[in-house]
Each structure stands twice: as structure tokens, then as C-alpha cells.
PDB file of C-alpha atoms in Angstrom:
ATOM      1  CA  UNK A   1     -12.311  16.784  35.207  1.00 57.00           C
ATOM      2  CA  UNK A   2     -13.205  16.489  31.533  1.00 56.00           C
ATOM      3  CA  UNK A   3     -13.124  12.692  31.769  1.00 58.00           C
ATOM      4  CA  UNK A   4     -15.497  12.869  34.744  1.00 60.00           C
ATOM      5  CA  UNK A   5     -18.099  15.221  33.286  1.00 57.00           C
ATOM      6  CA  UNK A   6     -18.105  13.516  29.875  1.00 57.00           C
ATOM      7  CA  UNK A   7     -18.388   9.977  31.237  1.00 63.00           C
ATOM      8  CA  UNK A   8     -21.720   8.112  30.950  1.00 61.00           C
ATOM      9  CA  UNK A   9     -20.991   6.784  34.453  1.00 61.00           C
ATOM     10  CA  UNK A  10     -21.380  10.366  35.690  1.00 62.00           C
ATOM     11  CA  UNK A  11     -24.999  10.355  34.526  1.00 56.00           C
ATOM     12  CA  UNK A  12     -25.996   7.115  36.260  1.00 58.00           C
ATOM     13  CA  UNK A  13     -24.070   7.524  39.520  1.00 61.00           C
ATOM     14  CA  UNK A  14     -22.935  10.903  40.811  1.00 60.00           C
ATOM     15  CA  UNK A  15     -25.121  12.724  38.268  1.00 61.00           C
ATOM     16  CA  UNK A  16     -28.335  11.118  39.479  1.00 64.00           C
ATOM     17  CA  UNK A  17     -27.390  11.385  43.157  1.00 65.00           C
ATOM     18  CA  UNK A  18     -26.509  15.068  42.742  1.00 65.00           C
ATOM     19  CA  UNK A  19     -29.662  15.656  40.707  1.00 65.00           C
ATOM     20  CA  UNK A  20     -31.944  14.137  43.315  1.00 63.00           C
ATOM     21  CA  UNK A  21     -30.296  16.159  46.095  1.00 67.00           C
ATOM     22  CA  UNK A  22     -30.547  19.432  44.183  1.00 68.00           C
ATOM     23  CA  UNK A  23     -34.166  18.877  43.118  1.00 63.00           C
ATOM     24  CA  UNK A  24     -35.099  18.197  46.747  1.00 63.00           C
ATOM     25  CA  UNK A  25     -33.953  21.750  47.511  1.00 68.00           C
ATOM     26  CA  UNK A  26     -34.856  23.471  44.237  1.00 68.00           C
ATOM     27  CA  UNK A  27     -37.815  21.753  42.585  1.00 62.00           C
ATOM     28  CA  UNK A  28     -37.438  23.515  39.235  1.00 67.00           C
ATOM     29  CA  UNK A  29     -33.723  22.783  38.827  1.00 72.00           C
ATOM     30  CA  UNK A  30     -34.196  19.761  36.529  1.00 72.00           C
ATOM     31  CA  UNK A  31     -33.597  21.699  33.307  1.00 71.00           C
ATOM     32  CA  UNK A  32     -30.441  23.304  34.711  1.00 75.00           C
ATOM     33  CA  UNK A  33     -29.127  19.891  35.741  1.00 74.00           C
ATOM     34  CA  UNK A  34     -29.817  18.477  32.281  1.00 76.00           C
ATOM     35  CA  UNK A  35     -27.785  21.261  30.708  1.00 78.00           C
ATOM     36  CA  UNK A  36     -24.943  21.024  33.226  1.00 77.00           C
ATOM     37  CA  UNK A  37     -22.748  18.447  31.405  1.00 77.00           C
ATOM     38  CA  UNK A  38     -22.620  20.200  28.032  1.00 81.00           C
ATOM     39  CA  UNK A  39     -22.543  23.681  29.573  1.00 82.00           C
ATOM     40  CA  UNK A  40     -19.877  22.618  32.062  1.00 82.00           C
ATOM     41  CA  UNK A  41     -17.662  21.166  29.344  1.00 82.00           C
ATOM     42  CA  UNK A  42     -18.151  24.240  27.138  1.00 85.00           C
ATOM     43  CA  UNK A  43     -17.277  26.628  29.964  1.00 88.00           C
ATOM     44  CA  UNK A  44     -14.269  24.503  30.909  1.00 85.00           C
ATOM     45  CA  UNK A  45     -12.981  24.592  27.318  1.00 88.00           C
ATOM     46  CA  UNK A  46     -13.067  28.415  27.357  1.00 90.00           C
ATOM     47  CA  UNK A  47     -11.018  28.800  30.530  1.00 90.00           C
ATOM     48  CA  UNK A  48      -7.251  28.992  30.897  1.00 92.00           C
ATOM     49  CA  UNK A  49      -7.403  25.655  32.680  1.00 87.00           C
ATOM     50  CA  UNK A  50      -9.227  24.160  29.704  1.00 86.00           C
ATOM     51  CA  UNK A  51      -6.646  25.589  27.326  1.00 91.00           C
ATOM     52  CA  UNK A  52      -3.911  24.011  29.418  1.00 91.00           C
ATOM     53  CA  UNK A  53      -5.725  20.668  29.297  1.00 87.00           C
ATOM     54  CA  UNK A  54      -5.944  20.882  25.508  1.00 90.00           C
ATOM     55  CA  UNK A  55      -2.247  21.751  25.199  1.00 92.00           C
ATOM     56  CA  UNK A  56      -1.409  18.756  27.361  1.00 90.00           C
ATOM     57  CA  UNK A  57      -3.451  16.459  25.103  1.00 90.00           C
ATOM     58  CA  UNK A  58      -1.828  17.889  21.976  1.00 92.00           C
ATOM     59  CA  UNK A  59       1.595  17.414  23.517  1.00 94.00           C
ATOM     60  CA  UNK A  60       0.839  13.775  24.271  1.00 92.00           C
ATOM     61  CA  UNK A  61      -1.098  13.138  21.075  1.00 92.00           C
ATOM     62  CA  UNK A  62       1.700  11.565  18.990  1.00 94.00           C
ATOM     63  CA  UNK A  63       2.344   8.991  21.704  1.00 95.00           C
ATOM     64  CA  UNK A  64      -1.384   8.423  22.186  1.00 92.00           C
ATOM     65  CA  UNK A  65      -1.921   7.918  18.447  1.00 93.00           C
ATOM     66  CA  UNK A  66       1.014   5.479  18.325  1.00 94.00           C
ATOM     67  CA  UNK A  67      -0.512   3.544  21.217  1.00 94.00           C
ATOM     68  CA  UNK A  68      -3.871   3.495  19.446  1.00 93.00           C
ATOM     69  CA  UNK A  69      -2.272   2.157  16.271  1.00 93.00           C
ATOM     70  CA  UNK A  70      -0.494  -0.568  18.249  1.00 94.00           C
ATOM     71  CA  UNK A  71      -3.832  -1.424  19.847  1.00 94.00           C
ATOM     72  CA  UNK A  72      -5.443  -1.661  16.393  1.00 94.00           C
ATOM     73  CA  UNK A  73      -2.680  -4.010  15.239  1.00 94.00           C
ATOM     74  CA  UNK A  74      -3.323  -6.262  18.230  1.00 95.00           C
ATOM     75  CA  UNK A  75      -7.041  -6.274  17.513  1.00 95.00           C
ATOM     76  CA  UNK A  76      -6.394  -7.105  13.867  1.00 94.00           C
ATOM     77  CA  UNK A  77      -4.362 -10.119  14.944  1.00 95.00           C
ATOM     78  CA  UNK A  78      -7.108 -11.083  17.405  1.00 96.00           C
ATOM     79  CA  UNK A  79      -9.680 -11.045  14.592  1.00 95.00           C
ATOM     80  CA  UNK A  80      -7.464 -13.361  12.562  1.00 94.00           C
ATOM     81  CA  UNK A  81      -7.482 -15.905  15.388  1.00 95.00           C
ATOM     82  CA  UNK A  82     -11.249 -15.629  15.948  1.00 95.00           C
ATOM     83  CA  UNK A  83     -12.135 -17.384  12.701  1.00 93.00           C
ATOM     84  CA  UNK A  84     -15.531 -18.378  14.107  1.00 95.00           C
ATOM     85  CA  UNK A  85     -16.518 -14.698  14.005  1.00 96.00           C
ATOM     86  CA  UNK A  86     -14.334 -13.073  11.340  1.00 95.00           C
ATOM     87  CA  UNK A  87     -12.811 -13.812   7.955  1.00 93.00           C
ATOM     88  CA  UNK A  88     -13.667 -16.416   5.344  1.00 91.00           C
ATOM     89  CA  UNK A  89     -14.248 -19.155   7.932  1.00 91.00           C
ATOM     90  CA  UNK A  90     -17.080 -17.329   9.704  1.00 94.00           C
ATOM     91  CA  UNK A  91     -20.664 -18.652   9.506  1.00 94.00           C
ATOM     92  CA  UNK A  92     -22.573 -17.324   6.490  1.00 95.00           C
ATOM     93  CA  UNK A  93     -26.268 -17.027   5.761  1.00 94.00           C
ATOM     94  CA  UNK A  94     -25.641 -17.268   1.997  1.00 92.00           C
ATOM     95  CA  UNK A  95     -23.190 -19.284  -0.060  1.00 90.00           C
ATOM     96  CA  UNK A  96     -21.958 -16.326  -2.094  1.00 92.00           C
ATOM     97  CA  UNK A  97     -21.839 -13.180   0.080  1.00 93.00           C
ATOM     98  CA  UNK A  98     -21.396  -9.728  -1.466  1.00 94.00           C
ATOM     99  CA  UNK A  99     -17.775  -8.754  -2.066  1.00 92.00           C
ATOM    100  CA  UNK A 100     -18.056  -5.728   0.229  1.00 94.00           C
ATOM    101  CA  UNK A 101     -18.853  -8.002   3.209  1.00 95.00           C
ATOM    102  CA  UNK A 102     -15.425  -9.472   3.848  1.00 93.00           C
ATOM    103  CA  UNK A 103     -15.772 -10.682   7.417  1.00 94.00           C
ATOM    104  CA  UNK A 104     -13.986  -7.661   8.871  1.00 94.00           C
ATOM    105  CA  UNK A 105     -16.938  -6.530  10.988  1.00 95.00           C
ATOM    106  CA  UNK A 106     -18.545  -8.127  14.053  1.00 96.00           C
ATOM    107  CA  UNK A 107     -21.752  -9.930  13.184  1.00 96.00           C
ATOM    108  CA  UNK A 108     -20.985 -10.066   9.452  1.00 96.00           C
ATOM    109  CA  UNK A 109     -22.800 -13.136   8.099  1.00 96.00           C
ATOM    110  CA  UNK A 110     -22.619 -11.996   4.494  1.00 95.00           C
ATOM    111  CA  UNK A 111     -26.304 -11.127   4.499  1.00 95.00           C
ATOM    112  CA  UNK A 112     -27.467  -8.084   2.536  1.00 95.00           C
ATOM    113  CA  UNK A 113     -30.064  -9.421   0.082  1.00 93.00           C
ATOM    114  CA  UNK A 114     -31.273  -5.970  -1.004  1.00 93.00           C
ATOM    115  CA  UNK A 115     -27.793  -4.523  -1.382  1.00 93.00           C
ATOM    116  CA  UNK A 116     -28.372  -1.590   0.931  1.00 93.00           C
ATOM    117  CA  UNK A 117     -24.691  -1.515   1.967  1.00 93.00           C
ATOM    118  CA  UNK A 118     -23.334  -1.837  -1.564  1.00 93.00           C
ATOM    119  CA  UNK A 119     -20.821   0.855  -2.579  1.00 93.00           C
ATOM    120  CA  UNK A 120     -22.327   3.896  -4.304  1.00 89.00           C
ATOM    121  CA  UNK A 121     -21.674   3.919  -8.041  1.00 81.00           C
ATOM    122  CA  UNK A 122     -19.205   6.787  -7.620  1.00 65.00           C
ATOM    123  CA  UNK A 123     -17.501   5.152  -4.632  1.00 55.00           C
ATOM    124  CA  UNK A 124     -14.437   2.948  -4.940  1.00 51.00           C
ATOM    125  CA  UNK A 125     -14.493   0.763  -1.823  1.00 46.00           C
ATOM    126  CA  UNK A 126     -10.742   0.375  -1.865  1.00 45.00           C
ATOM    127  CA  UNK A 127     -10.250   4.108  -1.621  1.00 41.00           C
ATOM    128  CA  UNK A 128     -13.316   5.070   0.418  1.00 43.00           C
ATOM    129  CA  UNK A 129     -12.365   7.557   3.124  1.00 39.00           C
ATOM    130  CA  UNK A 130     -12.395   6.316   6.666  1.00 38.00           C
ATOM    131  CA  UNK A 131     -13.753   8.415   9.489  1.00 41.00           C
ATOM    132  CA  UNK A 132     -11.313  11.324   9.448  1.00 37.00           C
ATOM    133  CA  UNK A 133     -10.920  11.017  13.198  1.00 44.00           C
ATOM    134  CA  UNK A 134      -9.994   7.319  13.117  1.00 44.00           C
ATOM    135  CA  UNK A 135      -6.282   6.573  13.621  1.00 45.00           C
ATOM    136  CA  UNK A 136      -4.829   5.875  10.181  1.00 48.00           C
ATOM    137  CA  UNK A 137      -3.941   2.260  10.848  1.00 55.00           C
ATOM    138  CA  UNK A 138      -3.786  -0.334   8.089  1.00 60.00           C
ATOM    139  CA  UNK A 139      -5.524  -2.648  10.556  1.00 72.00           C
ATOM    140  CA  UNK A 140      -8.783  -0.695  10.431  1.00 79.00           C
ATOM    141  CA  UNK A 141     -11.303  -1.954   7.843  1.00 84.00           C
ATOM    142  CA  UNK A 142     -11.912   0.491   4.994  1.00 83.00           C
ATOM    143  CA  UNK A 143     -15.679   0.638   4.453  1.00 90.00           C
ATOM    144  CA  UNK A 144     -17.603   2.123   1.564  1.00 92.00           C
ATOM    145  CA  UNK A 145     -19.848   5.084   2.400  1.00 92.00           C
ATOM    146  CA  UNK A 146     -23.100   3.097   2.511  1.00 94.00           C
ATOM    147  CA  UNK A 147     -21.713   0.260   4.627  1.00 95.00           C
ATOM    148  CA  UNK A 148     -20.046   2.700   7.021  1.00 94.00           C
ATOM    149  CA  UNK A 149     -23.335   4.545   7.527  1.00 93.00           C
ATOM    150  CA  UNK A 150     -25.388   1.385   8.055  1.00 95.00           C
ATOM    151  CA  UNK A 151     -22.858   0.003  10.559  1.00 95.00           C
ATOM    152  CA  UNK A 152     -23.162   3.224  12.553  1.00 94.00           C
ATOM    153  CA  UNK A 153     -26.966   3.247  12.441  1.00 95.00           C
ATOM    154  CA  UNK A 154     -27.271  -0.417  13.362  1.00 97.00           C
ATOM    155  CA  UNK A 155     -25.078   0.083  16.429  1.00 96.00           C
ATOM    156  CA  UNK A 156     -27.051   3.148  17.516  1.00 95.00           C
ATOM    157  CA  UNK A 157     -30.390   1.361  17.197  1.00 97.00           C
ATOM    158  CA  UNK A 158     -29.027  -1.812  18.812  1.00 98.00           C
ATOM    159  CA  UNK A 159     -27.742   0.053  21.868  1.00 96.00           C
ATOM    160  CA  UNK A 160     -30.985   2.009  22.283  1.00 95.00           C
ATOM    161  CA  UNK A 161     -32.996  -1.211  21.903  1.00 97.00           C
ATOM    162  CA  UNK A 162     -30.994  -2.984  24.614  1.00 97.00           C
ATOM    163  CA  UNK A 163     -31.654  -0.095  26.997  1.00 95.00           C
ATOM    164  CA  UNK A 164     -35.310   0.016  25.953  1.00 96.00           C
ATOM    165  CA  UNK A 165     -35.952  -3.681  26.606  1.00 97.00           C
ATOM    166  CA  UNK A 166     -34.619  -3.290  30.148  1.00 95.00           C
ATOM    167  CA  UNK A 167     -36.651  -0.108  30.672  1.00 92.00           C
ATOM    168  CA  UNK A 168     -39.819  -1.791  29.408  1.00 95.00           C
ATOM    169  CA  UNK A 169     -39.523  -5.096  31.280  1.00 95.00           C
ATOM    170  CA  UNK A 170     -38.001  -4.185  34.656  1.00 92.00           C
ATOM    171  CA  UNK A 171     -40.681  -1.746  35.973  1.00 90.00           C
ATOM    172  CA  UNK A 172     -43.506  -4.121  35.050  1.00 93.00           C
ATOM    173  CA  UNK A 173     -41.648  -7.064  36.566  1.00 93.00           C
ATOM    174  CA  UNK A 174     -40.977  -5.174  39.820  1.00 90.00           C
ATOM    175  CA  UNK A 175     -44.612  -4.099  40.071  1.00 88.00           C
ATOM    176  CA  UNK A 176     -46.063  -7.512  39.207  1.00 90.00           C
ATOM    177  CA  UNK A 177     -43.966  -9.196  41.888  1.00 89.00           C
ATOM    178  CA  UNK A 178     -44.831  -6.398  44.353  1.00 87.00           C
ATOM    179  CA  UNK A 179     -41.127  -5.717  44.840  1.00 86.00           C
ATOM    180  CA  UNK A 180     -41.536  -1.953  44.425  1.00 81.00           C
ATOM    181  CA  UNK A 181     -44.620   0.280  44.083  1.00 81.00           C
ATOM    182  CA  UNK A 182     -44.184   1.608  40.539  1.00 82.00           C
ATOM    183  CA  UNK A 183     -46.736   4.350  39.814  1.00 79.00           C
ATOM    184  CA  UNK A 184     -47.307   3.143  36.243  1.00 85.00           C
ATOM    185  CA  UNK A 185     -45.345   0.001  35.346  1.00 88.00           C
ATOM    186  CA  UNK A 186     -46.633  -0.550  31.791  1.00 92.00           C
ATOM    187  CA  UNK A 187     -44.331   1.325  29.444  1.00 91.00           C
ATOM    188  CA  UNK A 188     -46.862   2.642  26.954  1.00 91.00           C
ATOM    189  CA  UNK A 189     -49.131   4.039  29.684  1.00 90.00           C
ATOM    190  CA  UNK A 190     -46.458   6.167  31.351  1.00 86.00           C
ATOM    191  CA  UNK A 191     -47.166   9.231  29.205  1.00 83.00           C
ATOM    192  CA  UNK A 192     -50.868   9.128  30.055  1.00 84.00           C
ATOM    193  CA  UNK A 193     -50.044   8.703  33.742  1.00 81.00           C
ATOM    194  CA  UNK A 194     -47.775  11.742  33.615  1.00 78.00           C
ATOM    195  CA  UNK A 195     -50.449  13.764  31.817  1.00 79.00           C
ATOM    196  CA  UNK A 196     -52.885  12.754  34.573  1.00 80.00           C
ATOM    197  CA  UNK A 197     -50.579  14.265  37.200  1.00 76.00           C
ATOM    198  CA  UNK A 198     -48.578  11.272  38.437  1.00 75.00           C
ATOM    199  CA  UNK A 199     -45.082  11.869  39.846  1.00 70.00           C
ATOM    200  CA  UNK A 200     -42.556   9.556  38.194  1.00 72.00           C
ATOM    201  CA  UNK A 201     -40.118   8.462  40.903  1.00 68.00           C
ATOM    202  CA  UNK A 202     -37.116   6.278  40.099  1.00 65.00           C
ATOM    203  CA  UNK A 203     -38.014   2.659  40.946  1.00 62.00           C
ATOM    204  CA  UNK A 204     -41.131   3.893  42.709  1.00 59.00           C
ATOM    205  CA  UNK A 205     -39.112   5.304  45.594  1.00 56.00           C
ATOM    206  CA  UNK A 206     -40.797   8.440  46.886  1.00 56.00           C
ATOM    207  CA  UNK A 207     -38.591  11.519  46.564  1.00 53.00           C
ATOM    208  CA  UNK A 208     -36.078   9.736  44.316  1.00 51.00           C
ATOM    209  CA  UNK A 209     -36.877  11.977  41.375  1.00 57.00           C
ATOM    210  CA  UNK A 210     -35.211  14.544  39.136  1.00 56.00           C
ATOM    211  CA  UNK A 211     -37.572  15.595  36.345  1.00 58.00           C
ATOM    212  CA  UNK A 212     -40.467  13.286  37.235  1.00 58.00           C
ATOM    213  CA  UNK A 213     -42.392  16.011  39.054  1.00 65.00           C
ATOM    214  CA  UNK A 214     -42.305  18.315  36.054  1.00 69.00           C
ATOM    215  CA  UNK A 215     -44.782  18.508  33.198  1.00 71.00           C
ATOM    216  CA  UNK A 216     -44.342  16.599  29.942  1.00 75.00           C
ATOM    217  CA  UNK A 217     -43.009  19.668  28.120  1.00 77.00           C
ATOM    218  CA  UNK A 218     -40.268  20.225  30.714  1.00 76.00           C
ATOM    219  CA  UNK A 219     -39.334  16.530  30.700  1.00 78.00           C
ATOM    220  CA  UNK A 220     -39.094  16.601  26.895  1.00 81.00           C
ATOM    221  CA  UNK A 221     -36.953  19.736  27.035  1.00 81.00           C
ATOM    222  CA  UNK A 222     -34.672  18.122  29.623  1.00 78.00           C
ATOM    223  CA  UNK A 223     -34.236  15.134  27.323  1.00 80.00           C
ATOM    224  CA  UNK A 224     -33.507  17.409  24.375  1.00 85.00           C
ATOM    225  CA  UNK A 225     -30.829  19.316  26.271  1.00 81.00           C
ATOM    226  CA  UNK A 226     -29.366  16.224  27.929  1.00 78.00           C
ATOM    227  CA  UNK A 227     -29.068  14.255  24.681  1.00 82.00           C
ATOM    228  CA  UNK A 228     -28.372  17.210  22.410  1.00 82.00           C
ATOM    229  CA  UNK A 229     -24.880  17.705  23.821  1.00 77.00           C
ATOM    230  CA  UNK A 230     -23.641  14.134  23.315  1.00 78.00           C
ATOM    231  CA  UNK A 231     -25.256  13.935  19.874  1.00 82.00           C
ATOM    232  CA  UNK A 232     -23.588  17.183  18.829  1.00 80.00           C
ATOM    233  CA  UNK A 233     -20.246  15.886  20.091  1.00 78.00           C
ATOM    234  CA  UNK A 234     -20.756  12.670  18.120  1.00 79.00           C
ATOM    235  CA  UNK A 235     -21.622  14.676  15.019  1.00 80.00           C
ATOM    236  CA  UNK A 236     -18.579  16.926  15.380  1.00 79.00           C
ATOM    237  CA  UNK A 237     -16.236  13.941  15.635  1.00 80.00           C
ATOM    238  CA  UNK A 238     -14.059  11.849  17.843  1.00 80.00           C
ATOM    239  CA  UNK A 239     -11.774  14.776  18.750  1.00 85.00           C
ATOM    240  CA  UNK A 240     -14.575  16.994  20.052  1.00 83.00           C
ATOM    241  CA  UNK A 241     -13.548  16.469  23.702  1.00 84.00           C
ATOM    242  CA  UNK A 242      -9.874  17.347  23.282  1.00 87.00           C
ATOM    243  CA  UNK A 243     -10.509  21.011  24.202  1.00 88.00           C
ATOM    244  CA  UNK A 244     -11.276  19.763  27.728  1.00 84.00           C
ATOM    245  CA  UNK A 245      -8.332  17.393  27.867  1.00 84.00           C
ATOM    246  CA  UNK A 246     -10.088  14.161  26.872  1.00 85.00           C
ATOM    247  CA  UNK A 247      -8.440  11.997  24.215  1.00 88.00           C
ATOM    248  CA  UNK A 248     -10.595   9.233  22.744  1.00 89.00           C
ATOM    249  CA  UNK A 249      -8.412   6.600  21.068  1.00 90.00           C
ATOM    250  CA  UNK A 250     -11.144   4.824  19.104  1.00 89.00           C
ATOM    251  CA  UNK A 251     -13.554   5.790  16.337  1.00 89.00           C
ATOM    252  CA  UNK A 252     -17.093   7.153  16.218  1.00 88.00           C
ATOM    253  CA  UNK A 253     -18.650   3.732  16.907  1.00 92.00           C
ATOM    254  CA  UNK A 254     -16.230   2.598  19.608  1.00 92.00           C
ATOM    255  CA  UNK A 255     -14.668   5.772  21.049  1.00 90.00           C
ATOM    256  CA  UNK A 256     -13.035   4.112  24.065  1.00 89.00           C
ATOM    257  CA  UNK A 257     -10.946   6.127  26.495  1.00 86.00           C
ATOM    258  CA  UNK A 258     -11.757   6.916  30.106  1.00 81.00           C
ATOM    259  CA  UNK A 259     -15.324   8.181  29.469  1.00 81.00           C
ATOM    260  CA  UNK A 260     -16.470   5.117  27.514  1.00 85.00           C
ATOM    261  CA  UNK A 261     -14.199   2.396  28.895  1.00 88.00           C
ATOM    262  CA  UNK A 262     -13.560   3.491  32.498  1.00 83.00           C
ATOM    263  CA  UNK A 263     -12.565  -0.004  33.628  1.00 84.00           C
ATOM    264  CA  UNK A 264     -10.175  -0.648  30.755  1.00 87.00           C
ATOM    265  CA  UNK A 265     -12.035  -3.758  29.581  1.00 89.00           C
ATOM    266  CA  UNK A 266     -11.032  -3.117  25.962  1.00 92.00           C
ATOM    267  CA  UNK A 267      -7.335  -3.489  26.796  1.00 91.00           C
ATOM    268  CA  UNK A 268      -7.399  -7.198  25.961  1.00 95.00           C
ATOM    269  CA  UNK A 269      -7.665  -7.369  22.153  1.00 96.00           C
ATOM    270  CA  UNK A 270      -9.302 -10.811  22.003  1.00 96.00           C
ATOM    271  CA  UNK A 271     -11.820  -9.969  24.714  1.00 96.00           C
ATOM    272  CA  UNK A 272     -12.607  -6.675  22.971  1.00 96.00           C
ATOM    273  CA  UNK A 273     -13.383  -8.361  19.653  1.00 97.00           C
ATOM    274  CA  UNK A 274     -15.488 -11.030  21.362  1.00 97.00           C
ATOM    275  CA  UNK A 275     -17.470  -8.338  23.144  1.00 97.00           C
ATOM    276  CA  UNK A 276     -18.071  -6.463  19.891  1.00 97.00           C
ATOM    277  CA  UNK A 277     -19.615  -9.630  18.459  1.00 97.00           C
ATOM    278  CA  UNK A 278     -21.659 -10.205  21.621  1.00 97.00           C
ATOM    279  CA  UNK A 279     -22.880  -6.604  21.574  1.00 97.00           C
ATOM    280  CA  UNK A 280     -24.200  -6.697  18.035  1.00 97.00           C
ATOM    281  CA  UNK A 281     -25.818 -10.106  18.580  1.00 97.00           C
ATOM    282  CA  UNK A 282     -27.598  -8.909  21.724  1.00 98.00           C
ATOM    283  CA  UNK A 283     -28.463  -5.626  20.025  1.00 98.00           C
ATOM    284  CA  UNK A 284     -30.086  -7.338  17.044  1.00 98.00           C
ATOM    285  CA  UNK A 285     -32.070  -9.578  19.380  1.00 98.00           C
ATOM    286  CA  UNK A 286     -33.152  -6.503  21.352  1.00 98.00           C
ATOM    287  CA  UNK A 287     -34.321  -4.734  18.187  1.00 98.00           C
ATOM    288  CA  UNK A 288     -36.462  -7.740  17.273  1.00 98.00           C
ATOM    289  CA  UNK A 289     -37.726  -7.888  20.874  1.00 97.00           C
ATOM    290  CA  UNK A 290     -38.758  -4.240  20.815  1.00 97.00           C
ATOM    291  CA  UNK A 291     -40.590  -4.748  17.528  1.00 97.00           C
ATOM    292  CA  UNK A 292     -42.489  -7.570  19.265  1.00 96.00           C
ATOM    293  CA  UNK A 293     -43.181  -5.374  22.295  1.00 95.00           C
ATOM    294  CA  UNK A 294     -44.623  -2.661  20.036  1.00 95.00           C
ATOM    295  CA  UNK A 295     -46.795  -5.144  18.124  1.00 96.00           C
ATOM    296  CA  UNK A 296     -48.112  -6.887  21.234  1.00 94.00           C
ATOM    297  CA  UNK A 297     -48.871  -3.609  22.992  1.00 94.00           C
ATOM    298  CA  UNK A 298     -50.929  -2.588  19.974  1.00 94.00           C
ATOM    299  CA  UNK A 299     -52.678  -5.954  19.756  1.00 94.00           C
ATOM    300  CA  UNK A 300     -53.211  -6.831  23.430  1.00 93.00           C
ATOM    301  CA  UNK A 301     -53.064  -3.430  25.182  1.00 93.00           C
ATOM    302  CA  UNK A 302     -50.894  -4.964  27.909  1.00 92.00           C
ATOM    303  CA  UNK A 303     -47.196  -5.069  28.796  1.00 93.00           C
ATOM    304  CA  UNK A 304     -44.642  -7.714  27.807  1.00 94.00           C
ATOM    305  CA  UNK A 305     -44.491  -9.348  31.256  1.00 94.00           C
ATOM    306  CA  UNK A 306     -48.255  -9.870  31.292  1.00 93.00           C
ATOM    307  CA  UNK A 307     -48.058 -11.145  27.694  1.00 91.00           C
ATOM    308  CA  UNK A 308     -45.507 -13.745  28.782  1.00 90.00           C
ATOM    309  CA  UNK A 309     -47.623 -14.836  31.731  1.00 89.00           C
ATOM    310  CA  UNK A 310     -50.691 -15.215  29.540  1.00 87.00           C
ATOM    311  CA  UNK A 311     -48.805 -17.163  26.873  1.00 74.00           C
TER     312      UNK A 311
END
């Protein structure tokens, strides 16, 4: 049950379907639905059933940690074989990369000209603490405090940017090809359309809506509640879901487990490392793309699809 409620798949499948059905019956239920995941997990953790789930995880934890360490060893060996992405043989943007960029991370091209990720003066990179929730495997890179923070922030921004590019392009593309009747397809005009009283239906399908009928303040509050729970869990640490019986074998950047890897795609060490590289490459491209989308919207007052057609 904990795996189900905490899974991102719940939000985009059963969560949306349930939300649409409930809102059809109770129009003002959007805020309640937004709070359901975090409230549901909190209530579950306080019940006897939740306590039993936590005891079961704690009982299995030594074996789970051992499995995670074995997984990390396999991934370490996979990185050694992927010399085109990791290690001294990887492509570099500079001839003499900083010593703290050792080729242990996906997308490490030795490029940090301003030294943002350099170790703090008081920080010894060789003894810098890892995320306290990360399995203590010698196969995990030990990062200095600055580098660790920038890796986390880059991944967060990259993942948001990839979602944003899709959210910006797809509605305008669907509307321009007359595939679906999107109420306001241009991303930067959506707020004005909502303020003018438009209902924001998913994909322009009438009635397929959760919070789209509500005012801007309610939508913002729904977003705050919906995202506040996961962000708090991320802040608390990788073990924050154990009280509801969910063990996450990874770290704060790649938590893994049933909620974040429901299809077990990370089981193959080589494939996992290749996908980490692909993710950061696509994420960096998406961040640049979004910067271009922002600039062109400001300059041309149109959307990216129309910009491409006019190019």
C-alpha cells in the first residue's frame, strides 16, 4: 500500500482517473485530492498496520542493505567498462580538469571553469560525508559538499526542464494541428486564460479536469500541498518512507525501489549507468531549450511551435 500511494505512477494513472471521477461528483474536492497522498501516508504510518509494515522493513533491512551494496559494486564495475562515459578515458572539455572531477559522475566532462563545485576550504574531499542515508559502499563516489549540492540541483532542474519542454510544446502542437481543442495552447498565456474564466481541461477534453475549474489561488494551493509532501520527504531523507513499509535502496538523487523504478529497469548495472548519462544529457539540453523558450516568448510573444514554423 505504501509503495502504491508513494509511487509517481499513482499520480499519472490511478490518481488522475480517481481525481477526475471524484471532481465530477464533488466539484470542490480538488484540494482534498491533492492532500490525499501525504495525508494518506501519514495516517498509515500512525496505524498498527503501518507500525507492522515498518517492523517488517526493519527486519529485512540488513538483507536489503546487503543487496544494495552488491548492486553498487556491480554498477561500479559497469562504470569501469563504460570508459566512453566515465574515468580518465572519457571525453573532456578541457585538457586539465579540476582534481575533484574524477569521472565518477554521469556527464562529467571536467568542466567547471569558475570552480563552483570546488571543495570548501574547510572540507577535505577524501573525508567529505556522503548522504547519511546512502548505503556505505566503497563503490559510491565520495563528493565534497559543494559538488554534492550542485549535482543534486542540476538533476532537479534537468528533470523539471524535461517535463516543462513537453508541457510547453505538446499543447501548442496539438492545437496547431487541430488534433485536440486546447482552450489556451500557448504556455505563457495559460495564466491569463485562467484569470479570464477559462476551464483548463486535460488535453482539451471536456470534463477531464481536476483542479482546472478552480480559481488560480486554489490551483496554487493544490500545487503547494501536492508538491510539499514529496519535497518534505526528500528533505527528510531516503528513509522517510520506511514508516509505511517502503524501503528505497538508492540515494537522494536516484532513490530507486518500487515507487521510483516500478519496472525494475535499474536492475541491469550497465543499462542503469547508460541511462544516468542519457538523463543528464537530455536534461541539460532541456534546460537550454527552456531558456530559449523563455527568451523567444519575451521577444516574439508567441509559442515555440509557432517560432519554429516561422523560422
